[in-house]
XYZ file of C-alpha atoms in Angstrom:
758
model
C 76.615 152.745 -14.438
C 78.307 153.323 -17.785
C 76.966 155.520 -20.572
C 77.422 152.701 -23.086
C 74.065 151.317 -24.263
C 73.538 147.550 -23.885
C 72.700 147.309 -27.593
C 76.100 148.813 -28.475
C 77.834 146.334 -26.161
C 76.344 143.375 -28.048
C 77.408 144.615 -31.493
C 79.802 142.273 -33.269
C 79.218 139.380 -30.859
C 77.840 136.024 -31.950
C 74.804 134.482 -30.243
C 76.765 132.452 -27.673
C 79.040 135.375 -26.824
C 75.971 137.562 -26.307
C 74.516 134.907 -24.006
C 77.685 134.868 -21.900
C 77.830 138.673 -21.752
C 74.153 139.032 -20.798
C 74.309 136.532 -17.909
C 75.553 139.042 -15.348
C 74.155 137.515 -12.154
C 74.854 134.237 -10.355
C 77.559 131.673 -11.124
C 78.447 131.362 -14.815
C 80.858 128.980 -16.523
C 82.002 130.065 -19.985
C 83.610 127.153 -21.807
C 85.683 129.118 -24.295
C 87.183 127.006 -27.058
C 90.528 127.939 -28.582
C 90.312 131.166 -30.600
C 86.695 131.795 -29.611
C 87.191 135.366 -28.328
C 87.170 134.827 -24.571
C 88.957 138.113 -23.791
C 86.347 139.930 -25.886
C 83.623 138.255 -23.813
C 85.279 139.240 -20.531
C 85.662 142.891 -21.543
C 82.128 143.159 -22.927
C 80.744 141.414 -19.858
C 82.301 144.086 -17.606
C 80.732 146.750 -19.813
C 77.366 144.961 -19.619
C 77.526 144.844 -15.821
C 78.273 148.563 -15.630
C 75.493 149.356 -18.123
C 72.764 147.275 -16.485
C 73.621 146.903 -12.794
C 73.784 149.597 -10.073
C 77.442 148.951 -9.330
C 80.530 151.211 -9.494
C 83.544 149.901 -11.492
C 85.746 149.517 -8.412
C 83.416 146.774 -7.128
C 84.366 144.491 -10.046
C 87.336 142.122 -9.638
C 88.906 140.483 -12.707
C 91.613 137.877 -12.091
C 93.902 136.263 -14.644
C 97.155 134.307 -14.600
C 99.835 136.352 -16.336
C 100.859 139.987 -16.235
C 100.588 140.056 -20.022
C 96.961 138.878 -19.945
C 96.138 141.309 -17.119
C 97.747 144.165 -19.022
C 95.841 143.350 -22.197
C 92.561 143.202 -20.283
C 93.200 146.591 -18.635
C 94.032 148.215 -21.967
C 90.906 146.861 -23.621
C 88.754 147.899 -20.663
C 90.123 151.445 -20.860
C 89.627 151.524 -24.629
C 85.980 150.478 -24.263
C 85.004 152.206 -21.018
C 87.297 155.211 -20.861
C 88.279 156.385 -17.327
C 85.940 153.818 -15.755
C 88.128 151.056 -17.157
C 91.004 152.179 -14.949
C 88.882 151.682 -11.818
C 88.292 147.961 -12.466
C 90.453 145.881 -10.134
C 92.190 143.666 -12.726
C 95.327 141.676 -12.005
C 96.926 138.280 -11.510
C 96.151 135.994 -8.596
C 99.479 136.832 -6.946
C 99.199 140.592 -7.461
C 95.637 140.563 -6.128
C 96.647 138.626 -3.011
C 99.621 140.926 -2.405
C 97.214 143.877 -2.447
C 94.899 142.164 0.028
C 97.754 141.390 2.415
C 99.359 144.831 2.218
C 96.027 146.529 2.811
C 95.640 144.477 5.996
C 99.191 145.380 7.101
C 100.505 141.960 6.199
C 97.295 140.137 7.045
C 99.119 137.581 9.181
C 100.769 138.015 12.568
C 104.464 138.716 12.211
C 104.252 140.495 8.847
C 103.680 144.124 7.992
C 102.634 145.839 4.787
C 106.235 146.313 3.613
C 106.913 142.590 3.268
C 109.298 141.534 0.512
C 108.379 138.966 -2.134
C 110.990 136.277 -2.768
C 111.534 134.906 -6.252
C 112.798 131.384 -6.977
C 116.473 132.300 -6.523
C 115.756 134.045 -3.211
C 113.851 131.001 -1.978
C 116.648 128.677 -3.021
C 119.267 130.778 -1.221
C 117.142 130.889 1.936
C 116.494 127.148 1.848
C 120.208 126.505 1.457
C 120.830 128.330 4.734
C 117.939 126.491 6.402
C 119.253 123.071 5.398
C 122.725 123.977 6.561
C 121.290 125.000 9.929
C 119.455 121.666 10.164
C 122.594 119.792 9.086
C 120.787 118.268 6.093
C 123.110 117.477 3.182
C 121.635 118.699 -0.103
C 123.333 115.729 -1.769
C 121.029 113.513 0.272
C 118.003 115.755 -0.111
C 118.170 118.176 -3.095
C 117.041 121.740 -2.413
C 114.797 121.686 -5.481
C 112.858 118.698 -4.129
C 112.428 120.335 -0.729
C 111.077 123.531 -2.294
C 108.814 121.627 -4.680
C 107.291 119.567 -1.866
C 106.785 122.666 0.289
C 105.096 124.407 -2.637
C 102.784 121.411 -3.092
C 101.953 121.517 0.638
C 101.050 125.212 0.454
C 98.824 124.564 -2.572
C 96.922 122.081 -0.408
C 96.863 124.585 2.481
C 99.001 122.281 4.660
C 100.994 123.937 7.456
C 104.434 122.625 8.544
C 102.686 120.763 11.369
C 100.188 119.237 8.920
C 103.022 118.067 6.687
C 104.937 116.637 9.656
C 101.811 114.769 10.774
C 101.269 113.323 7.284
C 104.905 112.162 7.084
C 104.228 109.146 9.272
C 107.242 106.838 9.057
C 108.674 108.597 5.980
C 112.032 110.046 7.134
C 112.481 112.170 4.010
C 109.088 113.840 4.329
C 109.747 114.377 8.041
C 112.948 116.246 7.196
C 111.135 118.297 4.559
C 108.545 119.244 7.192
C 111.395 120.453 9.425
C 112.798 122.494 6.544
C 109.323 123.899 5.888
C 108.960 124.986 9.524
C 112.333 126.714 9.733
C 111.961 128.187 6.240
C 108.687 129.859 7.188
C 110.210 131.116 10.440
C 113.111 132.653 8.538
C 110.815 134.256 5.971
C 108.722 135.771 8.723
C 111.852 137.015 10.479
C 112.826 138.695 7.198
C 109.276 140.022 6.654
C 109.207 138.187 3.338
C 106.842 135.878 1.450
C 107.412 133.620 -1.518
C 104.908 133.326 -4.382
C 103.014 130.450 -2.759
C 102.776 132.389 0.509
C 100.820 135.178 -1.166
C 97.975 132.759 -1.906
C 98.409 130.638 1.228
C 98.357 133.553 3.667
C 95.503 135.310 1.876
C 93.266 132.254 2.185
C 94.413 131.789 5.792
C 93.635 135.449 6.530
C 90.144 135.270 5.002
C 89.231 131.971 6.660
C 90.552 133.061 10.049
C 89.076 136.569 10.118
C 85.313 136.781 9.453
C 85.384 140.593 9.518
C 88.060 140.782 6.815
C 86.287 138.152 4.729
C 82.999 140.025 5.046
C 84.727 143.239 3.966
C 86.071 141.732 0.751
C 82.828 139.898 -0.005
C 81.063 143.286 0.162
C 83.959 145.020 -1.570
C 83.503 142.992 -4.771
C 79.990 142.499 -6.096
C 81.206 140.800 -9.281
C 84.166 138.478 -9.798
C 85.542 137.268 -13.120
C 88.303 134.646 -13.413
C 90.160 133.888 -16.644
C 91.916 130.576 -17.515
C 89.978 128.798 -14.767
C 91.187 125.388 -15.963
C 94.670 126.343 -14.699
C 93.643 127.038 -11.086
C 94.944 124.943 -8.196
C 93.250 124.071 -4.907
C 94.329 127.257 -3.099
C 93.080 129.478 -5.920
C 89.764 127.627 -5.939
C 89.373 128.232 -2.199
C 90.211 131.917 -2.622
C 87.644 132.405 -5.375
C 85.016 130.428 -3.454
C 85.515 132.547 -0.320
C 85.222 135.854 -2.171
C 82.134 134.805 -4.136
C 80.323 133.021 -1.288
C 78.132 136.025 -0.442
C 76.688 137.341 -3.718
C 77.649 134.322 -5.940
C 78.140 136.677 -8.890
C 81.065 134.643 -10.181
C 81.957 134.163 -13.837
C 84.819 131.823 -14.720
C 86.138 131.483 -18.244
C 88.253 128.575 -19.352
C 88.692 125.560 -21.571
C 88.876 122.115 -20.030
C 90.446 120.918 -23.288
C 93.413 123.231 -22.691
C 94.239 122.172 -19.123
C 97.947 121.303 -19.537
C 99.629 122.447 -16.312
C 98.985 119.552 -13.943
C 102.739 119.411 -13.248
C 102.434 122.916 -11.744
C 99.588 121.924 -9.455
C 96.656 122.905 -11.689
C 93.644 120.641 -11.321
C 91.170 120.129 -14.143
C 88.568 119.070 -11.557
C 87.946 122.743 -10.685
C 86.387 123.433 -14.080
C 84.829 119.977 -14.544
C 82.982 120.176 -11.222
C 82.047 123.884 -11.343
C 78.300 123.219 -11.503
C 78.536 120.908 -8.486
C 80.584 123.420 -6.492
C 78.287 126.304 -7.492
C 74.732 124.906 -7.783
C 72.499 126.614 -10.302
C 75.432 127.707 -12.476
C 74.749 128.670 -16.066
C 77.048 127.069 -18.676
C 77.747 128.760 -22.010
C 79.856 127.129 -24.711
C 81.845 129.316 -27.102
C 82.497 127.048 -30.076
C 82.894 129.475 -32.979
C 86.599 129.887 -33.681
C 87.909 133.108 -35.253
C 91.522 131.971 -35.616
C 91.848 128.822 -37.676
C 90.521 127.170 -40.810
C 87.975 124.373 -40.585
C 90.509 121.724 -41.656
C 92.678 122.616 -38.672
C 89.680 122.625 -36.331
C 88.445 119.266 -37.649
C 91.844 117.797 -36.825
C 91.717 119.242 -33.305
C 88.111 118.117 -32.762
C 88.841 114.525 -33.775
C 91.810 114.262 -31.431
C 90.277 115.808 -28.310
C 87.028 113.845 -28.732
C 88.905 110.770 -27.458
C 89.246 112.280 -23.960
C 86.788 111.228 -21.272
C 87.496 114.059 -18.784
C 85.866 116.935 -20.654
C 82.640 118.874 -20.888
C 82.414 118.436 -24.632
C 82.292 120.998 -27.437
C 83.010 121.113 -31.164
C 84.855 124.040 -32.728
C 83.688 125.505 -36.044
C 84.548 128.576 -38.093
C 83.389 130.710 -40.979
C 86.998 131.034 -42.213
C 86.500 128.291 -44.807
C 88.067 124.857 -45.150
C 91.525 126.221 -45.884
C 94.614 124.247 -46.858
C 94.800 120.562 -45.947
C 96.585 119.651 -42.749
C 99.786 117.843 -43.703
C 101.231 114.798 -41.970
C 104.629 114.028 -43.415
C 107.050 111.229 -42.607
C 110.834 111.585 -42.960
C 113.840 109.331 -42.762
C 115.330 110.988 -39.657
C 115.305 114.172 -37.579
C 117.839 115.910 -39.837
C 115.646 115.465 -42.914
C 112.608 116.519 -40.876
C 114.355 119.663 -39.585
C 115.669 120.590 -43.043
C 112.124 120.355 -44.410
C 110.831 122.721 -41.725
C 113.681 125.214 -42.144
C 113.440 125.167 -45.943
C 109.660 125.636 -45.806
C 110.096 128.769 -43.696
C 112.984 130.015 -45.868
C 110.900 129.544 -49.023
C 107.945 131.429 -47.521
C 110.217 134.320 -46.538
C 111.808 134.361 -50.018
C 108.299 134.738 -51.466
C 107.558 137.818 -49.372
C 106.334 136.263 -46.121
C 107.544 137.013 -42.615
C 109.581 134.530 -40.610
C 107.652 135.524 -37.481
C 104.480 134.066 -38.995
C 105.984 130.592 -38.462
C 106.370 128.585 -35.264
C 107.887 125.194 -34.479
C 106.273 123.709 -31.373
C 107.796 120.615 -29.785
C 106.991 118.358 -26.826
C 110.475 118.475 -25.282
C 113.230 121.090 -25.327
C 115.731 118.397 -26.344
C 114.013 118.265 -29.752
C 115.107 121.825 -30.535
C 118.705 120.760 -31.178
C 118.311 119.419 -34.734
C 115.800 122.162 -35.590
C 118.153 124.943 -34.478
C 120.965 123.442 -36.557
C 118.741 123.286 -39.661
C 117.592 126.891 -39.208
C 121.168 128.108 -38.863
C 122.305 126.167 -41.924
C 119.384 127.560 -43.938
C 120.176 131.093 -42.665
C 116.645 131.455 -41.295
C 116.448 133.804 -38.278
C 114.770 132.292 -35.238
C 114.266 132.921 -31.556
C 113.725 130.548 -28.659
C 110.713 131.334 -26.466
C 110.352 129.944 -22.965
C 113.693 128.231 -23.034
C 117.361 128.560 -23.837
C 119.196 127.833 -27.051
C 120.578 124.319 -26.892
C 124.191 125.411 -26.502
C 123.302 127.978 -23.841
C 122.011 125.408 -21.358
C 124.182 125.045 -18.284
C 124.896 121.338 -18.620
C 125.851 121.794 -22.285
C 128.137 124.741 -21.486
C 129.741 122.685 -18.685
C 130.327 119.696 -20.981
C 131.773 121.908 -23.715
C 134.029 123.578 -21.139
C 135.433 120.167 -20.189
C 135.981 119.275 -23.846
C 137.625 122.646 -24.434
C 140.074 122.130 -21.569
C 140.902 118.669 -22.918
C 141.650 120.275 -26.275
C 143.349 123.380 -24.860
C 144.301 123.328 -21.140
C 145.471 126.949 -21.379
C 141.879 128.236 -21.735
C 141.565 129.804 -18.266
C 137.980 131.005 -18.704
C 136.674 127.451 -19.293
C 139.031 126.091 -16.656
C 137.560 128.363 -14.004
C 134.049 127.307 -15.044
C 134.485 123.601 -14.396
C 137.359 123.126 -11.957
C 134.834 123.015 -9.111
C 131.853 121.716 -11.114
C 130.994 119.303 -9.610
C 132.271 120.356 -6.192
C 135.890 119.372 -5.506
C 136.642 121.673 -2.596
C 138.526 124.115 -4.814
C 137.255 127.583 -3.928
C 137.908 131.000 -5.400
C 140.613 131.734 -2.817
C 142.569 128.621 -3.784
C 142.149 129.372 -7.474
C 143.417 132.905 -6.975
C 146.546 131.634 -5.197
C 147.193 129.265 -8.105
C 146.617 132.088 -10.601
C 149.108 134.298 -8.709
C 151.707 131.511 -8.781
C 151.129 131.013 -12.508
C 151.554 134.741 -13.124
C 154.827 134.800 -11.175
C 156.172 131.806 -13.068
C 154.838 132.965 -16.421
C 153.069 129.656 -17.114
C 149.423 128.718 -17.765
C 147.180 128.219 -14.744
C 146.635 124.552 -15.625
C 150.365 123.872 -15.357
C 150.460 125.177 -11.793
C 147.349 123.151 -10.928
C 148.916 119.976 -12.320
C 152.061 120.505 -10.213
C 150.476 122.189 -7.170
C 152.711 120.370 -4.664
C 155.650 122.371 -6.033
C 154.046 125.676 -4.932
C 154.468 126.619 -1.262
C 151.220 128.570 -1.180
C 149.184 125.556 -2.362
C 150.419 122.809 -0.069
C 147.143 122.437 1.848
C 145.070 121.881 -1.306
C 147.729 120.375 -3.582
C 146.062 116.963 -3.578
C 142.724 118.320 -4.833
C 144.346 120.470 -7.531
C 146.615 117.732 -8.812
C 143.708 115.255 -8.880
C 141.929 117.611 -11.275
C 145.088 117.927 -13.384
C 145.393 114.129 -13.476
C 141.745 113.871 -14.621
C 142.268 116.232 -17.559
C 145.623 114.735 -18.587
C 144.121 111.253 -18.507
C 141.301 112.374 -20.808
C 143.845 114.014 -23.120
C 145.717 110.718 -23.374
C 142.433 108.938 -24.128
C 141.549 111.462 -26.849
C 144.817 110.923 -28.750
C 144.370 111.864 -32.434
C 141.111 113.661 -31.659
C 143.254 116.548 -30.357
C 144.806 117.149 -33.778
C 143.909 120.203 -35.818
C 141.138 119.546 -38.354
C 143.548 120.867 -40.981
C 146.164 118.184 -40.231
C 146.074 114.921 -42.192
C 144.850 111.906 -40.194
C 147.802 110.373 -38.397
C 148.740 106.765 -37.918
C 148.060 105.296 -34.478
C 150.999 104.130 -32.425
C 151.186 100.427 -31.458
C 148.544 99.603 -28.863
C 146.764 102.944 -29.270
C 143.030 102.887 -30.001
C 141.057 105.509 -31.859
C 137.956 106.485 -29.916
C 134.933 108.452 -31.074
C 134.036 111.943 -29.900
C 130.879 110.541 -28.344
C 132.954 108.080 -26.303
C 135.241 110.897 -25.199
C 132.202 112.864 -24.000
C 130.812 109.879 -22.104
C 134.184 109.163 -20.473
C 134.531 112.835 -19.521
C 131.121 112.946 -17.873
C 131.773 109.663 -16.068
C 135.343 110.303 -14.860
C 134.624 113.885 -13.815
C 131.662 112.787 -11.692
C 129.261 114.938 -13.717
C 126.741 112.121 -14.280
C 126.663 111.494 -10.534
C 126.415 115.235 -9.888
C 123.250 115.449 -12.025
C 121.587 112.784 -9.885
C 121.624 115.139 -6.898
C 118.815 117.208 -8.411
C 116.071 114.676 -9.080
C 113.717 117.322 -10.494
C 115.979 118.352 -13.394
C 118.173 115.282 -13.734
C 116.216 113.611 -16.538
C 116.015 116.699 -18.758
C 119.693 117.531 -18.274
C 120.730 113.955 -18.963
C 118.709 113.952 -22.167
C 120.302 117.212 -23.271
C 123.807 115.801 -22.710
C 122.911 112.656 -24.647
C 121.650 114.937 -27.390
C 125.083 116.607 -27.399
C 126.421 113.100 -28.025
C 124.093 112.920 -31.035
C 125.683 116.111 -32.384
C 129.152 114.590 -31.990
C 128.081 111.465 -33.899
C 126.623 113.560 -36.722
C 129.729 115.752 -36.876
C 131.914 112.665 -37.294
C 129.615 111.287 -39.997
C 129.743 114.530 -41.961
C 133.503 115.187 -41.777
C 136.355 113.209 -43.311
C 138.789 114.200 -40.543
C 136.691 114.805 -37.421
C 138.574 116.229 -34.456
C 137.610 117.702 -31.115
C 139.013 121.110 -32.042
C 137.063 121.062 -35.297
C 133.824 120.338 -33.496
C 134.407 123.052 -30.884
C 135.211 125.539 -33.626
C 132.006 124.675 -35.477
C 129.954 125.092 -32.302
C 131.619 128.426 -31.561
C 130.817 129.800 -35.002
C 127.234 128.575 -34.879
C 126.481 130.145 -31.520
C 128.171 133.426 -32.471
C 125.985 133.754 -35.557
C 122.823 133.206 -33.533
C 122.501 136.622 -31.864
C 119.173 137.755 -33.238
C 117.611 141.049 -32.178
C 114.493 140.230 -30.092
C 112.518 142.751 -32.157
C 113.711 141.338 -35.491
C 111.576 139.233 -37.826
C 112.338 135.657 -36.772
C 110.599 132.291 -36.597
C 109.568 131.037 -33.170
C 110.830 127.832 -31.569
C 109.234 126.756 -28.279
C 107.577 123.952 -26.379
C 103.844 123.471 -26.789
C 103.465 124.386 -23.115
C 105.084 127.769 -23.784
C 102.865 128.415 -26.829
C 99.546 128.481 -24.985
C 97.747 131.737 -25.723
C 99.732 132.388 -28.913
C 98.821 131.915 -32.575
C 100.727 131.780 -35.865
C 99.903 131.562 -39.565
C 102.002 128.402 -39.980
C 102.699 125.846 -37.261
C 105.045 122.852 -37.441
C 104.617 120.077 -34.873
C 107.588 117.680 -35.136
C 108.246 114.270 -33.564
C 104.685 113.043 -33.132
C 105.899 109.572 -32.225
C 105.189 107.133 -29.418
C 107.639 107.651 -26.561
C 108.170 111.258 -27.620
C 104.598 112.556 -27.880
C 102.967 111.211 -25.816
C 106.179 111.032 -23.856
C 107.702 107.894 -22.417
C 106.350 108.634 -18.927
C 102.726 108.387 -20.067
C 101.369 105.501 -17.970
C 97.926 106.363 -16.619
C 94.728 107.467 -18.309
C 95.180 110.880 -16.667
C 98.662 111.098 -18.219
C 97.342 110.192 -21.666
C 94.481 112.685 -21.523
C 96.789 115.518 -20.428
C 99.127 114.660 -23.329
C 96.151 114.664 -25.698
C 95.094 118.095 -24.413
C 98.641 119.241 -25.129
C 98.286 117.938 -28.689
C 95.023 119.876 -28.991
C 96.725 123.075 -27.816
C 99.516 122.609 -30.373
C 97.091 122.066 -33.246
C 94.922 125.057 -32.376
C 97.861 127.483 -32.422
C 97.712 127.408 -36.251
C 95.724 129.922 -38.281
C 96.236 128.809 -41.898
C 98.769 125.991 -42.255
C 99.562 123.033 -40.010
C 102.281 120.418 -40.484
C 102.586 117.282 -38.331
C 105.813 115.337 -38.863
C 107.231 111.951 -37.887
C 110.462 110.085 -38.614
C 111.143 106.453 -39.470
C 114.074 106.664 -37.084
C 115.198 109.411 -34.755
C 118.512 109.985 -32.986
C 117.424 111.352 -29.621
C 118.962 111.305 -26.151
C 122.060 109.629 -27.609
C 120.196 106.643 -29.105
C 118.657 105.666 -32.432
C 114.929 105.173 -31.946
C 112.406 103.480 -34.215
C 109.131 104.622 -32.694
C 105.682 104.207 -34.185
C 103.755 107.356 -35.109
C 101.870 108.855 -32.166
C 98.507 107.402 -31.219
C 97.220 110.969 -31.559
C 97.993 110.859 -35.286
C 95.761 107.815 -35.655
C 92.972 109.928 -34.231
C 93.373 112.800 -36.712
C 92.044 110.881 -39.718
C 94.900 112.295 -41.798
C 96.833 110.557 -44.554
C 100.597 110.565 -44.572
C 103.089 111.758 -47.153
C 105.302 108.731 -46.661
C 109.054 108.658 -47.299
C 110.164 106.264 -50.043
C 113.658 105.066 -50.822
C 113.664 106.923 -54.136
C 113.144 110.202 -52.328
C 109.623 110.585 -53.744
C 106.567 111.018 -51.550
C 103.233 109.320 -52.060
C 99.924 110.039 -50.420
C 98.677 106.965 -48.542
C 97.261 105.971 -45.218
C 99.912 104.998 -42.731
C 100.128 101.279 -42.028
C 100.008 100.892 -38.262
C 100.206 97.095 -38.340
C 103.979 97.174 -38.770
C 104.158 94.340 -41.361
C 107.725 93.135 -41.703
C 107.537 93.156 -45.508
C 107.103 96.947 -45.393
C 110.656 97.672 -44.185
C 111.823 100.789 -46.119
C 114.539 99.984 -48.666
C 116.718 102.926 -47.621
C 117.577 101.375 -44.231
C 120.932 99.686 -43.758
C 120.898 95.999 -42.714
C 121.649 96.972 -39.108
C 118.866 99.554 -39.093
C 116.398 97.162 -40.695
C 117.317 94.568 -38.095
C 116.582 97.071 -35.316
C 113.158 97.760 -36.844
C 112.405 94.050 -37.096
C 113.334 93.489 -33.481
C 110.762 96.101 -32.443
C 108.022 94.678 -34.683
C 108.359 90.930 -34.209
C 107.115 90.306 -30.690
C 106.870 86.899 -28.984
C 103.361 85.502 -29.002
C 101.850 85.633 -25.567
C 98.431 85.099 -24.120
C 96.571 88.375 -23.477
C 95.866 88.834 -19.773
C 92.374 89.716 -18.597
C 91.556 91.403 -15.313
C 88.430 91.325 -13.198
C 87.236 92.883 -9.947
C 89.222 91.735 -6.952
C 92.347 90.677 -8.877
C 95.601 91.385 -7.052
C 98.222 92.855 -9.403
C 101.745 94.226 -9.303
C 102.873 97.398 -11.152
C 106.548 98.210 -11.668
C 106.181 101.712 -10.210
C 103.121 101.623 -7.935
C 103.627 98.178 -6.356
C 100.835 95.828 -5.179
C 97.190 96.756 -5.668
C 93.639 95.428 -6.034
C 91.444 95.925 -9.117
C 88.322 97.823 -8.027
C 86.875 98.583 -11.481
C 87.329 97.292 -15.047
C 85.783 99.133 -18.018
C 86.033 98.058 -21.683
C 87.640 100.677 -23.933
C 87.849 101.153 -27.737
C 90.539 99.076 -29.429
C 90.101 96.073 -27.143
C 91.797 97.682 -24.151
C 90.485 97.802 -20.570
C 90.504 100.797 -18.229
C 91.351 99.527 -14.755
C 90.909 101.338 -11.469
C 93.399 99.897 -8.996
C 93.773 100.645 -5.273
C 97.510 100.396 -4.614
C 98.765 99.786 -1.090
C 101.333 102.600 -1.189
C 100.371 104.776 -4.159
C 96.626 105.237 -3.667
C 94.016 104.683 -6.377
C 95.162 104.945 -10.010
C 93.437 104.502 -13.350
C 95.541 102.535 -15.858
C 95.064 101.082 -19.334
C 95.697 97.346 -19.071
C 97.766 96.988 -22.260
C 100.141 99.830 -21.402
C 100.465 99.247 -17.658
C 102.503 95.990 -17.812
C 100.673 94.514 -14.838
C 101.428 91.129 -13.333
C 98.714 89.082 -11.657
C 99.670 87.918 -8.189
């Protein structure tokens, strides 16, 4: 027991926090709203256990998700408990499982306590060798898909045999099961485990060895789990096994912040806690210590629309604070300039740039924001992602464009000559480089005339094909290869002037790069969008320059990226996705592009999709302490296309008014008109732009379909299914539960699902 008195432990805690801290025995669910002091509750709860229960500190297990969170918990435990705090077993799920396995000399037959832990790159390299051994072409079956499916199988505790059995007549899944089997054999042969194995084998060890399970159930009298809404099935089974004896389990989490379904997290673990652990006590922490009431009211109104939640309402004693601002702009450049100038102005008035964060739904949205920050000379740093121009696909595309502009650039030439694969290896390239050195000519010249070099006869065809590709693109570029300082030249008869965007598209098509991206289905969409966004930059460069050339654009990009070398410890604004921002907080938060098709994103089809997107919106809003800005655009150039999307449905739920863009440049405070009346077309749009808006607003009149139980329907993605439930929803929509023949049961909103009656 600790020397700290229980009365001292409760000092400074509100009534609900005290309730959570005092409930030391049995299963307890602490629903901790954003900014409600959950870490404080966890630390004080450990102190309360030590002060009131006859238990030594080493019999308490505290599990969290990140090393940062585990480190913070350990430091606070030591600060409060002194030396006893160091004896608490606190760590991440993976670190805890690694300890279990090492203490049991591997825990599984074939492993010993010195097993290695493979990271993602190690796993990818191993799988590459496995697929080669099985004669499976990674062009047919991408390595990333194989590893993702194996990871999903391990999260469900499926062995290679289980996966093979579930494959049925699916030839792809059958091959993945083969890869899984050989992959695990190779890992065992190497005495190595990947991250999923740490959890998988620990659960397997505990379930298959009653003596070991009994040891750990007696070893830990009290178990605390943080961020419980982010647990997957394997983690749930692990926690359930360890707590099955004494049932002294406390989980802390927020169902409204469950945003990692794509990683395997299941919100059902926290929603069904009382069912899984009968007699559980539930404590809601609703007092927020971070934000103003205006920010919390906005968050409360949005998240209240979700059906999959326990329900709570955040409040604070911080006061109403500044109004939450929703502002509409003409386009993403105006939007980004507003954000950058707002931060610059705050810094000029004595504030810190690091007090500001821009949180976006997709990494592709960072492009215009980064440009605006650089132009405004506002320091910034990217968290949880790369700068736009540092992404591989962007660097590859720029390397191609650089070689078109300057074939003598050997560094860029070496980057892309075999990207995508052309059978030109390092040995071949070195022979060509040696020949170029002997002849005193650029490497590209030797490549273009490889058949003239004796040492390159075997690969001359491949080298010269690459040379022909680049020379053909140079001919297509024509005047675009001029210096930006040269006056625009007259075109020769029959010659056409193309745009930089067209040159990029032709380069990606002729080089095979578009096709190359398709090989990795998991990253293809994001990388395609980033390359289309590069096309947006080319369009904007041409619009803003009287004599746009390829060399001029490349020079501008080079200068911009060279400037952006901020010291990680320097005062700089933060740019990141909302996913990456979870657990962080900032004085001022900017949430751009709250538009349909962007946020929620264009893949939002089911009710589960919509509710996860809404939880993401809630997380973004609750990152703000004092000021919150939500922004939309009348039109947005994104992924290489002009888009005229309506404001996000989540904005309708905030109850906010919009500072709406007018043609005069003034802003007025009014409620946004969501009816899309055609007489409200902004006067600053060109005729072509206005026409595009009209085409999106004037829809053909059609009879609204109704659906009832037993209806047979067809969905574009899920195929044929039968309606098993139909529930009326607000706004005249209907929530349908449909049993699809090949996709299982799904819940869809009738208006968004585009169903066809059969």
